[in-house]
Coordinates of C-alpha atoms and ligand atoms in Angstrom, one line a residue:
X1 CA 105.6 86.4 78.9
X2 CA 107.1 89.1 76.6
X3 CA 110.4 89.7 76.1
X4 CA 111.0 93.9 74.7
X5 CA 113.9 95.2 73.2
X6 CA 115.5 98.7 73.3
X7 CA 114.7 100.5 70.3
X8 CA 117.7 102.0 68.7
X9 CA 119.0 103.2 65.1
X10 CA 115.2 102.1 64.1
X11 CA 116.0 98.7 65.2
X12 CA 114.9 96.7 68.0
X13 CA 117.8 95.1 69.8
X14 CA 118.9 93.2 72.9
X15 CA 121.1 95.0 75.9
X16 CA 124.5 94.6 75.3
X17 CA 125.3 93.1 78.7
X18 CA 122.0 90.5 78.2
X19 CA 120.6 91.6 81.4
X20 CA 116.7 91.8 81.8
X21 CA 114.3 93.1 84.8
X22 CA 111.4 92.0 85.5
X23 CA 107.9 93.6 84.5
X24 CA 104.8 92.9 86.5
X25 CA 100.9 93.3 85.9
X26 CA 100.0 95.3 88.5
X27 CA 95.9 93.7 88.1
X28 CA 97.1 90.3 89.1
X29 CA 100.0 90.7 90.7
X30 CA 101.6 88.8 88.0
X31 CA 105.0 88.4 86.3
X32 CA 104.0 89.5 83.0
X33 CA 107.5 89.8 80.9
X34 CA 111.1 90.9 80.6
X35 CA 112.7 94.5 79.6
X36 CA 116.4 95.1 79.2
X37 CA 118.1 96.4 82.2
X38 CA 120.4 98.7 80.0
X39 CA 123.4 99.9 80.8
X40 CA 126.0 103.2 80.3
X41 CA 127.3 100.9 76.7
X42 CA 123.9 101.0 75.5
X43 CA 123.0 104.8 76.0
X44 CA 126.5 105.1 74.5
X45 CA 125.0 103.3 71.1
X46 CA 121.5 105.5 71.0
X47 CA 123.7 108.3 71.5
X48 CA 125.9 107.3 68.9
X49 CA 122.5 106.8 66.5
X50 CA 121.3 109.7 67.6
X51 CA 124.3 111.6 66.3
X52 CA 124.7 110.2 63.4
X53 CA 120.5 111.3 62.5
X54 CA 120.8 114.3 63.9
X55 CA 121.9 117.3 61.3
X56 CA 120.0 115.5 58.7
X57 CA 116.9 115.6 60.6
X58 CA 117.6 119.3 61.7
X59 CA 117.8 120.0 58.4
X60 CA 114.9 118.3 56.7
X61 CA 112.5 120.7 55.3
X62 CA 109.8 121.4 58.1
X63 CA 106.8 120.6 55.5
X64 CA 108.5 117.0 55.8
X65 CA 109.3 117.0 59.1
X66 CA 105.5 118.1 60.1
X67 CA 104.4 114.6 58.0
X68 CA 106.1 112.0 59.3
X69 CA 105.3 113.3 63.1
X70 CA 101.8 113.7 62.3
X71 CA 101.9 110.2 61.0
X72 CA 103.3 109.3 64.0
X73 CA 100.1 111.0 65.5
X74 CA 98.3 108.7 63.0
X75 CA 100.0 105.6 63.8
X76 CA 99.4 105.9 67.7
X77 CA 95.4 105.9 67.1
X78 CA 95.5 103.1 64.3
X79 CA 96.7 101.1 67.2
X80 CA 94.5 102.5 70.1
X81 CA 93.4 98.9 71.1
X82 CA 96.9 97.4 71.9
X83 CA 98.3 100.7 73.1
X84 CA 95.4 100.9 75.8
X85 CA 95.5 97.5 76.5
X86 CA 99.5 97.5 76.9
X87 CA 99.0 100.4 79.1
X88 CA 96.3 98.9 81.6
X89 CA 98.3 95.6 81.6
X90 CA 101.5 98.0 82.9
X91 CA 100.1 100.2 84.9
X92 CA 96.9 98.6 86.3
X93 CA 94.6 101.7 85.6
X94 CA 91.6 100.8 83.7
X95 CA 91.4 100.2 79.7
X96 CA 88.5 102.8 79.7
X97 CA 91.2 105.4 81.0
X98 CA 94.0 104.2 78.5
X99 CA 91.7 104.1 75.5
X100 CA 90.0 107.7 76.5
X101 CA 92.5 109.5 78.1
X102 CA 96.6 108.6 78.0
X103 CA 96.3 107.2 74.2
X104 CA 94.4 110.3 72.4
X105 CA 96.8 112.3 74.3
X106 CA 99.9 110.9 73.4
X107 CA 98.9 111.1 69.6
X108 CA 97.6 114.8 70.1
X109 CA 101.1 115.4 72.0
X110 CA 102.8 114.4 68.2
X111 CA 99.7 116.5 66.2
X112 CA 100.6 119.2 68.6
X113 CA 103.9 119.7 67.9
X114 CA 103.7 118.6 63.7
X115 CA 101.7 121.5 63.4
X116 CA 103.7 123.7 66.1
X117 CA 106.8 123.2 64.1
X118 CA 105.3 124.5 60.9
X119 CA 104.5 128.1 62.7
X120 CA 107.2 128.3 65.6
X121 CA 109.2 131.8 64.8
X122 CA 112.1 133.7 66.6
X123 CA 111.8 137.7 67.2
X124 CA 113.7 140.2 65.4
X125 CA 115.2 143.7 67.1
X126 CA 115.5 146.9 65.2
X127 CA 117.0 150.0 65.9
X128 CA 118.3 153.1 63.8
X129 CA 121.7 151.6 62.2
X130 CA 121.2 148.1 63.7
X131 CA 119.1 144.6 63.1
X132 CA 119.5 142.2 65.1
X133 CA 117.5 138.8 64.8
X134 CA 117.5 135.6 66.7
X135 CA 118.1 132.4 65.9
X136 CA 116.3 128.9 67.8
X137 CA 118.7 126.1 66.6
X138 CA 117.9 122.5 67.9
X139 CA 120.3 121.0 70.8
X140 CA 121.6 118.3 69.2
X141 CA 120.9 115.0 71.0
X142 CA 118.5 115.2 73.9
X143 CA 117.4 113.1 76.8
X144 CA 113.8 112.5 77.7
X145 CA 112.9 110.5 81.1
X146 CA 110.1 110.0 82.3
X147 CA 107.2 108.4 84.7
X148 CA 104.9 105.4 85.5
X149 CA 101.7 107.0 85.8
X150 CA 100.9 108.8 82.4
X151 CA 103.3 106.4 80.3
X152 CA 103.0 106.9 76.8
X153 CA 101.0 110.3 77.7
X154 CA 103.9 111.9 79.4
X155 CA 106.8 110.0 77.4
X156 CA 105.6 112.2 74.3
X157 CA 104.9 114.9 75.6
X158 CA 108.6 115.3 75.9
X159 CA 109.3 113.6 72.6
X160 CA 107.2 115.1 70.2
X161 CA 108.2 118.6 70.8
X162 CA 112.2 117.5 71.4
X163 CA 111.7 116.0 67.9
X164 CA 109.5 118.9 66.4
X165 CA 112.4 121.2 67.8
X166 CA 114.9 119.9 65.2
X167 CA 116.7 117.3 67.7
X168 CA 117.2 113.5 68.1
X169 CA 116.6 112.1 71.2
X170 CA 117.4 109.3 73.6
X171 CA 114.3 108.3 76.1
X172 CA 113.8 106.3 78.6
X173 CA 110.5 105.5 79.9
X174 CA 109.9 104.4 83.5
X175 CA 110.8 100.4 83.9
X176 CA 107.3 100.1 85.5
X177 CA 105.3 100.7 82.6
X178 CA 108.2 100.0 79.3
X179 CA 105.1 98.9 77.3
X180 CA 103.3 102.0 75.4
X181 CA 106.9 103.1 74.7
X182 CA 108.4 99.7 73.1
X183 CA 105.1 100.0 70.8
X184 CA 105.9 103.2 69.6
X185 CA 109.0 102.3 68.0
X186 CA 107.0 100.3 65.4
X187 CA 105.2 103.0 65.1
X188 CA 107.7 105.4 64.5
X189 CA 109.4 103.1 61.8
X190 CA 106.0 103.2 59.6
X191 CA 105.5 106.7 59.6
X192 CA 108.7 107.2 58.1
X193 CA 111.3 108.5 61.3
X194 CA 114.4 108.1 59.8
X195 CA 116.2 105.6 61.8
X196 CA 118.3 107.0 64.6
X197 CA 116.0 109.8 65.2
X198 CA 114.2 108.8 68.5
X199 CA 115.8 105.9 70.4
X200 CA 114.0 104.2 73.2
X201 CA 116.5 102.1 76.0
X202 CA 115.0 100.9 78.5
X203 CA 116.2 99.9 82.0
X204 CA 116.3 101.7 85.9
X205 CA 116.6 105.0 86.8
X206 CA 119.8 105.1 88.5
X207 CA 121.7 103.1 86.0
X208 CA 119.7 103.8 82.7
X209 CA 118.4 107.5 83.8
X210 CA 121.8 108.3 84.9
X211 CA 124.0 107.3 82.3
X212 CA 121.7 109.4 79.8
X213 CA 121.8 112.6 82.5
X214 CA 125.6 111.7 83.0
X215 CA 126.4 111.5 79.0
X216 CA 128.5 114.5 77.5
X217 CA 126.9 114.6 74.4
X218 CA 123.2 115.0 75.7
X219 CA 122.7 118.5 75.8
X220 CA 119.5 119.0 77.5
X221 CA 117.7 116.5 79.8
X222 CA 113.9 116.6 80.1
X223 CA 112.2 114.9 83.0
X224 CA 109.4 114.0 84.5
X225 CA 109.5 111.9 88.3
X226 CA 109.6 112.6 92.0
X227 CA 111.3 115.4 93.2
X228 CA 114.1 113.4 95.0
X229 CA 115.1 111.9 91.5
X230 CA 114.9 115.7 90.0
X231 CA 117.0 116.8 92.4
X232 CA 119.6 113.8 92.3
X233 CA 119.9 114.9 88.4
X234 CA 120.2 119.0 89.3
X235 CA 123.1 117.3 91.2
X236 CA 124.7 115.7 88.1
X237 CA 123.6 118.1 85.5
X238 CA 124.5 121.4 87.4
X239 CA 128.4 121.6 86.9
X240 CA 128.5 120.4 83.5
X241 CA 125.6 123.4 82.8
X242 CA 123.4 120.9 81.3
X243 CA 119.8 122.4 80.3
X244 CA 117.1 121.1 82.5
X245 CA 113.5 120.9 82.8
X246 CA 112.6 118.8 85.3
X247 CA 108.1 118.2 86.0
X248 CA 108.3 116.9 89.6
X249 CA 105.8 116.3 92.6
X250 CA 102.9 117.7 93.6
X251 CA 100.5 118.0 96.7
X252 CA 98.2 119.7 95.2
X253 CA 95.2 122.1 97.1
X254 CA 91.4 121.8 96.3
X255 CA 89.8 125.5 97.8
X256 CA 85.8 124.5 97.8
X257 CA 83.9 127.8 99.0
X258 CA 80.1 128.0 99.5
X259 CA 79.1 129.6 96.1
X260 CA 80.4 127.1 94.2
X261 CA 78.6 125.7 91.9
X262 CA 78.0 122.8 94.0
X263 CA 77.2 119.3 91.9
X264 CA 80.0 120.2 89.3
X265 CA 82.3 120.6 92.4
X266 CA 81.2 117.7 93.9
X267 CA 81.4 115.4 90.8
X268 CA 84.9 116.8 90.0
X269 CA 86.5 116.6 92.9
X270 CA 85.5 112.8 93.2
X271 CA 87.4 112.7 90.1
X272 CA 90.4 114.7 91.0
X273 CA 91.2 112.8 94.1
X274 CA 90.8 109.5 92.6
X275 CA 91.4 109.4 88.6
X276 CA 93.7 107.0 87.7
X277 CA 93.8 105.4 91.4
X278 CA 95.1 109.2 92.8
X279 CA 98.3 108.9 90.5
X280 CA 98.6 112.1 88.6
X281 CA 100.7 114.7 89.8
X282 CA 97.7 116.9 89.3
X283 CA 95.2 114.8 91.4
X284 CA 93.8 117.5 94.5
X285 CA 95.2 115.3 97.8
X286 CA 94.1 117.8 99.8
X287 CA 90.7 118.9 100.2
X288 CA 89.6 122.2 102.2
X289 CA 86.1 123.4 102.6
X290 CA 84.7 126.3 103.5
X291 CA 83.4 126.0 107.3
X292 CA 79.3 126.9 106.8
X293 CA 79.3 123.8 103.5
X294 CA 82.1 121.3 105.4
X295 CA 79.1 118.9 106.6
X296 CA 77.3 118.8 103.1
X297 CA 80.5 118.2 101.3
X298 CA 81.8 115.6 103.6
X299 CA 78.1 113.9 103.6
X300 CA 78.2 114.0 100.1
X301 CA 81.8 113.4 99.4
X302 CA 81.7 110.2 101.1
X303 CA 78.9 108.8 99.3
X304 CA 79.9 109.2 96.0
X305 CA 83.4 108.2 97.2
X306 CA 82.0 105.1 98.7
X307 CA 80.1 104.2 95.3
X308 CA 83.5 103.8 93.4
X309 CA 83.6 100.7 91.7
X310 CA 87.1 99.2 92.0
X311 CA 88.1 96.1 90.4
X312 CA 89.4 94.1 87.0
X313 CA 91.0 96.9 84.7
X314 CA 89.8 95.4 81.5
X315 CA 86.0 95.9 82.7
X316 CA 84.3 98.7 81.6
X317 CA 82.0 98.6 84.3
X318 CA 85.1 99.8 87.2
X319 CA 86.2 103.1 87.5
X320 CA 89.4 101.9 89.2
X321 CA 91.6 99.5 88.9
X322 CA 95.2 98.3 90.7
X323 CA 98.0 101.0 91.9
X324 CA 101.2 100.6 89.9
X325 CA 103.5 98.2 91.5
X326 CA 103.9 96.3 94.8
X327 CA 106.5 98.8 95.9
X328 CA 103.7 101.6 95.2
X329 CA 101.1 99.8 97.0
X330 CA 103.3 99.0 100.2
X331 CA 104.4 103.1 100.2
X332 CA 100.5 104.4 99.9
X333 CA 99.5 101.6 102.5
X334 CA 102.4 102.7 105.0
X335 CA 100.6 106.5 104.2
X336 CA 97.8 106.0 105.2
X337 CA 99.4 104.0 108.7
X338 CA 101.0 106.9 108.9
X339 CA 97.9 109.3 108.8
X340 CA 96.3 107.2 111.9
X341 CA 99.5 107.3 113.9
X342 CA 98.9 111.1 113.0
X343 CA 95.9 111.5 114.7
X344 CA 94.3 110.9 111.4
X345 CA 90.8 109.9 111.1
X346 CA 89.8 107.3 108.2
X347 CA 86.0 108.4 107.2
X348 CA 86.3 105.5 104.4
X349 CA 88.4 103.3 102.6
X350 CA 92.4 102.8 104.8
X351 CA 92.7 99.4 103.4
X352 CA 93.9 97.6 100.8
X353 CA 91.0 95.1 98.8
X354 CA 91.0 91.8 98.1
X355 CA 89.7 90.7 94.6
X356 CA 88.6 87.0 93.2
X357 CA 90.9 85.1 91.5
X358 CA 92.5 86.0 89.0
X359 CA 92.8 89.2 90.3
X360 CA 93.8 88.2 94.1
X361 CA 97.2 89.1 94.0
X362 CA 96.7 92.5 92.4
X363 CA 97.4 95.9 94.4
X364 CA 94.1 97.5 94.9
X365 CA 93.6 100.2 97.9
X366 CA 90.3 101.3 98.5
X367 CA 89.8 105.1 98.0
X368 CA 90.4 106.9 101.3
X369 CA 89.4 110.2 102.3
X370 CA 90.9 111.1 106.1
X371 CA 89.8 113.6 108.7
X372 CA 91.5 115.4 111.3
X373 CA 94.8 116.2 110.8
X374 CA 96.8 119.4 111.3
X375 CA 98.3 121.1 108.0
X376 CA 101.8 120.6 109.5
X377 CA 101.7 116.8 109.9
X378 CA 103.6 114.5 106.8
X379 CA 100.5 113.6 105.7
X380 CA 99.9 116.8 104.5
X381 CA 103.2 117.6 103.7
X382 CA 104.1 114.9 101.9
X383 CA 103.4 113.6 98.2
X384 CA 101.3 109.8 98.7
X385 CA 100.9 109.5 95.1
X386 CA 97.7 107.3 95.7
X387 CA 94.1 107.4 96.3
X388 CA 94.3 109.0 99.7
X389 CA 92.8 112.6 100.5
X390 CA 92.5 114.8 103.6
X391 CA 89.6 117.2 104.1
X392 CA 89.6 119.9 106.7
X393 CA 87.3 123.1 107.3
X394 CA 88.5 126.8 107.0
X395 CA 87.1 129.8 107.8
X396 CA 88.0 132.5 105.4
X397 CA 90.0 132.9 102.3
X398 CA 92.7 134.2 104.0
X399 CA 93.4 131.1 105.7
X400 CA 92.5 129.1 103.0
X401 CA 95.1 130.5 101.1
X402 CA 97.4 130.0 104.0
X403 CA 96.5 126.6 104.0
X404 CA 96.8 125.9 100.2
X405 CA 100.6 127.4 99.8
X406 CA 101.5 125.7 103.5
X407 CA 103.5 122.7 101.7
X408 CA 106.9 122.7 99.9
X409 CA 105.1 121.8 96.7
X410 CA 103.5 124.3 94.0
X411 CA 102.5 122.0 91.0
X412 CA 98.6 123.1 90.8
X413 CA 95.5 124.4 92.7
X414 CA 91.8 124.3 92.1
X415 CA 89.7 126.6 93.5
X416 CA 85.7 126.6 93.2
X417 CA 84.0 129.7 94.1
X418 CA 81.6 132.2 92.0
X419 CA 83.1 135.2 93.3
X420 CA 84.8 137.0 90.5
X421 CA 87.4 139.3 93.1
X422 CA 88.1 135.9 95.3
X423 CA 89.1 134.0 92.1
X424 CA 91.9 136.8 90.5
X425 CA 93.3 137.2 94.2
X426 CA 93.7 133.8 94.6
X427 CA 95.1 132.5 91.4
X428 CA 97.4 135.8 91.5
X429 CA 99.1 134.2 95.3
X430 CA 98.2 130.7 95.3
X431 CA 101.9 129.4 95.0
X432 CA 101.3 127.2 92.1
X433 CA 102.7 126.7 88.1
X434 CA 98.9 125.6 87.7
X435 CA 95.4 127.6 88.9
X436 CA 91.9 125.6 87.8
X437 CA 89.3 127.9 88.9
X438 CA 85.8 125.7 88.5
X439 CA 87.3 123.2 86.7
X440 CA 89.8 120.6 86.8
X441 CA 92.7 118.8 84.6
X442 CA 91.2 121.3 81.7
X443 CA 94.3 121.0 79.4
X444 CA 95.1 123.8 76.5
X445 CA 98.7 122.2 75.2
X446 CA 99.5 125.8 74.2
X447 CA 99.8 126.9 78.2
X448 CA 103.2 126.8 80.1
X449 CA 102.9 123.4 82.3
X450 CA 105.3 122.7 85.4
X451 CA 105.9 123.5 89.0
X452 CA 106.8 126.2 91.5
X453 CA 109.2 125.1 94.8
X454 CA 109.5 121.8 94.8
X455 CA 107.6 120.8 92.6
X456 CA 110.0 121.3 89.7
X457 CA 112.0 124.1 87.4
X458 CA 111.1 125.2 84.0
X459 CA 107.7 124.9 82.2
X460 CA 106.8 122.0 79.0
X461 CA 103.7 123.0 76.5
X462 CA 103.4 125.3 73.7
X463 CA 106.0 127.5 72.9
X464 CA 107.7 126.6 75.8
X465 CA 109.1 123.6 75.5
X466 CA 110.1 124.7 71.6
X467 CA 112.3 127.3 73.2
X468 CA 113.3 124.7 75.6
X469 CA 114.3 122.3 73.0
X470 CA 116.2 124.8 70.9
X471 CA 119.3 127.3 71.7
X472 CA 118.6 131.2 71.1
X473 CA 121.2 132.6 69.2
X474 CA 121.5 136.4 69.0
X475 CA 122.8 137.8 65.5
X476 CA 123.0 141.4 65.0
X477 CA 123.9 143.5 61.2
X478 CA 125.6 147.1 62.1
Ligands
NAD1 P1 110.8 108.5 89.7 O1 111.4 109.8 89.9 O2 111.0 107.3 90.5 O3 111.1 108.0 88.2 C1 110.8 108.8 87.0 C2 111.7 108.4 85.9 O4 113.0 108.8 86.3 C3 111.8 106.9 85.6 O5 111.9 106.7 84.3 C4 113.0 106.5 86.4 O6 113.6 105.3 85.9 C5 113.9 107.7 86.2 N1 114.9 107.9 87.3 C6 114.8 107.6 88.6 N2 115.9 107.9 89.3 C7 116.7 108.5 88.4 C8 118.0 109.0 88.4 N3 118.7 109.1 89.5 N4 118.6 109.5 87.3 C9 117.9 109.5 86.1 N5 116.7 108.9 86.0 C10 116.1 108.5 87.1 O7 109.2 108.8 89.6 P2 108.0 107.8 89.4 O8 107.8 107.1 90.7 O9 108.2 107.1 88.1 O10 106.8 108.8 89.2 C11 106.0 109.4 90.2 C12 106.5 110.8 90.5 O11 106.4 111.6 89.3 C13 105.6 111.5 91.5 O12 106.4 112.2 92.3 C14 104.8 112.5 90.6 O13 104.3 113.6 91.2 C15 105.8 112.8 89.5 N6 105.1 113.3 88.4 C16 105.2 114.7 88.1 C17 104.5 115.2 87.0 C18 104.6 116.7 86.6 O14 104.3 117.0 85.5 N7 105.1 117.5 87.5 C19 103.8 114.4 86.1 C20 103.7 113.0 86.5 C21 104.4 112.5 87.6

């Protein structure tokens, strides 16, 4: 059983009030520790660190600066082994995933942004008997909060640029999966972040989360969550004109058309249904096929579907492992109940699986892919989160279009087809932050990344989340 500590001023210390939730291993079903259930006294202590860094690390030379984050970078794959292994024991996804996927990307998040920081530049305006030029000046103290499913992945991404930017911040990660982020403040210390500069408090999203939206001194908040916790902190962060950029939910459309290119669709979209047991807000939950290939790809689909080995995390032999929590598991179960009260038809899976000991108590769902239900119903409104997918037939682009922007979401689409026309017309009206034409979860960390709707305001990546992270500042000679 480990007991982690909230990370602040470079040290690692206890919650003020003593108070401690507990963590589980979602494999085994399993108490596996203790993290501090912090409360508005200890985000008032990061904050305080993170004042007391901040002009000193606005103002260290950026040659510096680019260092110590890209030894951060460093540090993060020197310890790729107990990262991924913290990460499977948190979150339940498979140690192949952690180790291949959310570790490399959490130290290419800090690369990134090192290297961002040395060639980030603000415009200049000239005009006969006037120069004006702008200025991109760090916040100040930020706060970064985010999700279970990407942990340390999605925890940096917010991080690393907040920090490139100039700024200090105060994150939280999600209580579900505190591990990767408690890690990282070791980490941090070797590289050489001067103390105070990031500080990680840990503890639950309406008490934790909302003291760090709530506090004065935060400037910005960045998050990343479901759209009813985005919107809760639009609430809190709207009169006070806090700046916000807030990643939320997604119910993401798949448009498979007959000239495809057929096995690459077909082994993708196995993936994109079911990486990471359907929890990435970029997974395609719903599936439409082009009428005259519908009874291929559903033939097919389900047998490569069926073939998906789900089991122990920590062996590389499974492609799947547990969903995230008990609460998770009970929400995607009552899902799919929901689909067959729908009308819903369950081709495979619908069912949660039993493991051998000592993985019996752990919260496996068998992929399920369901059949039959009308575009309007909640299943196909609403975000699952899980490893459930709908497929349904159309019969032209029109109303595979209508189908794909039918939902209040617009995080991402996918669309395979060959033809050249159908693809620009599509990505130019799908309503969607994200188009993948032929591909899927391709990721360029210099493109805008975020949501349309309800799926979220504002974009992370690139230049983007520099501006984000900094004020512009207009200053003009006569
Ligand atoms: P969540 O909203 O429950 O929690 C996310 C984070 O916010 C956690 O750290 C939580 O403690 C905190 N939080 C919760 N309520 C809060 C509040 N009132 N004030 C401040 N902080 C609060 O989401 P989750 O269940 O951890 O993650 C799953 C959701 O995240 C899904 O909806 C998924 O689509 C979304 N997601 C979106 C993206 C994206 O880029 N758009 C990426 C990953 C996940």
């Amino acid at each position: 059983m480990q007991t982690i500590q909230n990370f602040i001023n470079g040290e690692f210390v206890p919650p003020i009030a003593g108070q401690y939730i507990d963590n589980f291993n979602p494999a085994t079903g399993t108490r596996s520790g203790k993290i501090p259930d912090s409360d508005i006294d200890d985000i008032e202590m990061a904050v305080r660190a993170a004042t007391s860094a901040f002009p000193a690390w606005a103002n260290m030379s950026l040659d510096l600066r680019h260092d110590i984050l890209r030894a951060v970078a460093d540090g993060i794959l020197q310890n790729l082994d107990e990262l991924a292994a913290a990460e499977s024991a948190d979150s339940g996804k498979t140690v192949t995933t952690a180790r291949t996927v959310d570790i490399p990307r959490a130290a290419q998040n800090f690369k990134f942004f090192a290297t961002a920081l040395l060639h980030f530049a603000s415009e200049s305006h000239h005009a006969p008997g006037s120069l004006s030029y702008t200025l991109r000046q760090p916040l100040g103290v930020v706060g970064c909060i985010s999700p279970w499913n990407l942990p340390l992945y999605l925890f940096t991404w917010k991080i690393a640029p907040a920090l490139a930017a100039g700024n200090c911040v105060v994150g939280k990660p999600s209580e579900v999966t505190p591990l990767t982020a408690y890690l990282l403040g070791d980490i941090c210390n070797t590289a050489g972040l001067p103390p105070g500069v990031l500080n990680i408090v840990h503890g639950l999203g309406p008490k934790t989360g909302e003291a760090i939206v709530r506090h004065p001194k935060i400037k910005a908040i960045s998050f990343t969550g479901s759209t009813r916790a985005g919107s809760e902190i639009a609430r809190i962060a709207a009169p006070v004109f806090k700046k916000l950029s807030l990643e939320l939910g997604g119910k993401n459309p798949n448009l498979i058309f007959a000239d495809c290119d057929y096995e690459k669709m077909l082994e993708t979209t196995v993936r994109s249904s079911f990486n990471n047991q359907g929890q990435i807000c970029l997974c395609g939950s719903r599936i439409y096929v082009e009428k005259s290939i519908y009874p291929r790809f559903k033939k097919d689909f389900l047998e490569r579907v069926k073939n998906i080995k789900i089991g122990d995390p920590g062996d590389p032999a499974n492609h799947l492992g547990a969903v995230v929590s008990k609460m998770h598991f009970e929400k995607v179960l009552g899902c799919i109940d929901l689909a067959k009260a729908e009308g819903g038809q369950i081709l495979t899976g619908g069912a949660a699986l039993k493991m051998p000991a000592p993985f019996d108590k752990g919260w496996y769902i068998a992929p399920t892919v369901i059949e039959g239900l009308s575009a309007e119903c909640r299943t196909n409104q609403e975000e699952i989160f899980g490893p459930v997918v709908t497929i349904q037939a159309f019969d032209n682009d029109q109303e595979a279009l209508e189908l794909a922007n039918s939902t209040p979401y617009g995080l991402s689409a996918t669309v395979w087809t060959n033809n050249l026309q159908r693809s620009h017309y599509l990505a130019a009206n799908l309503q969607a932050g994200i188009v993948w034409v032929n591909t899927w979860m391709l990721r360029d960390l210099r493109t805008p990344f975020g949501g349309v709707k309800n799926s979220g305001v504002g974009r992370e990546g690139g230049w983007e989340a520099l501006r984000f992270f900094t004020e512009a500042k207009n200053v003009t000679f006569g």
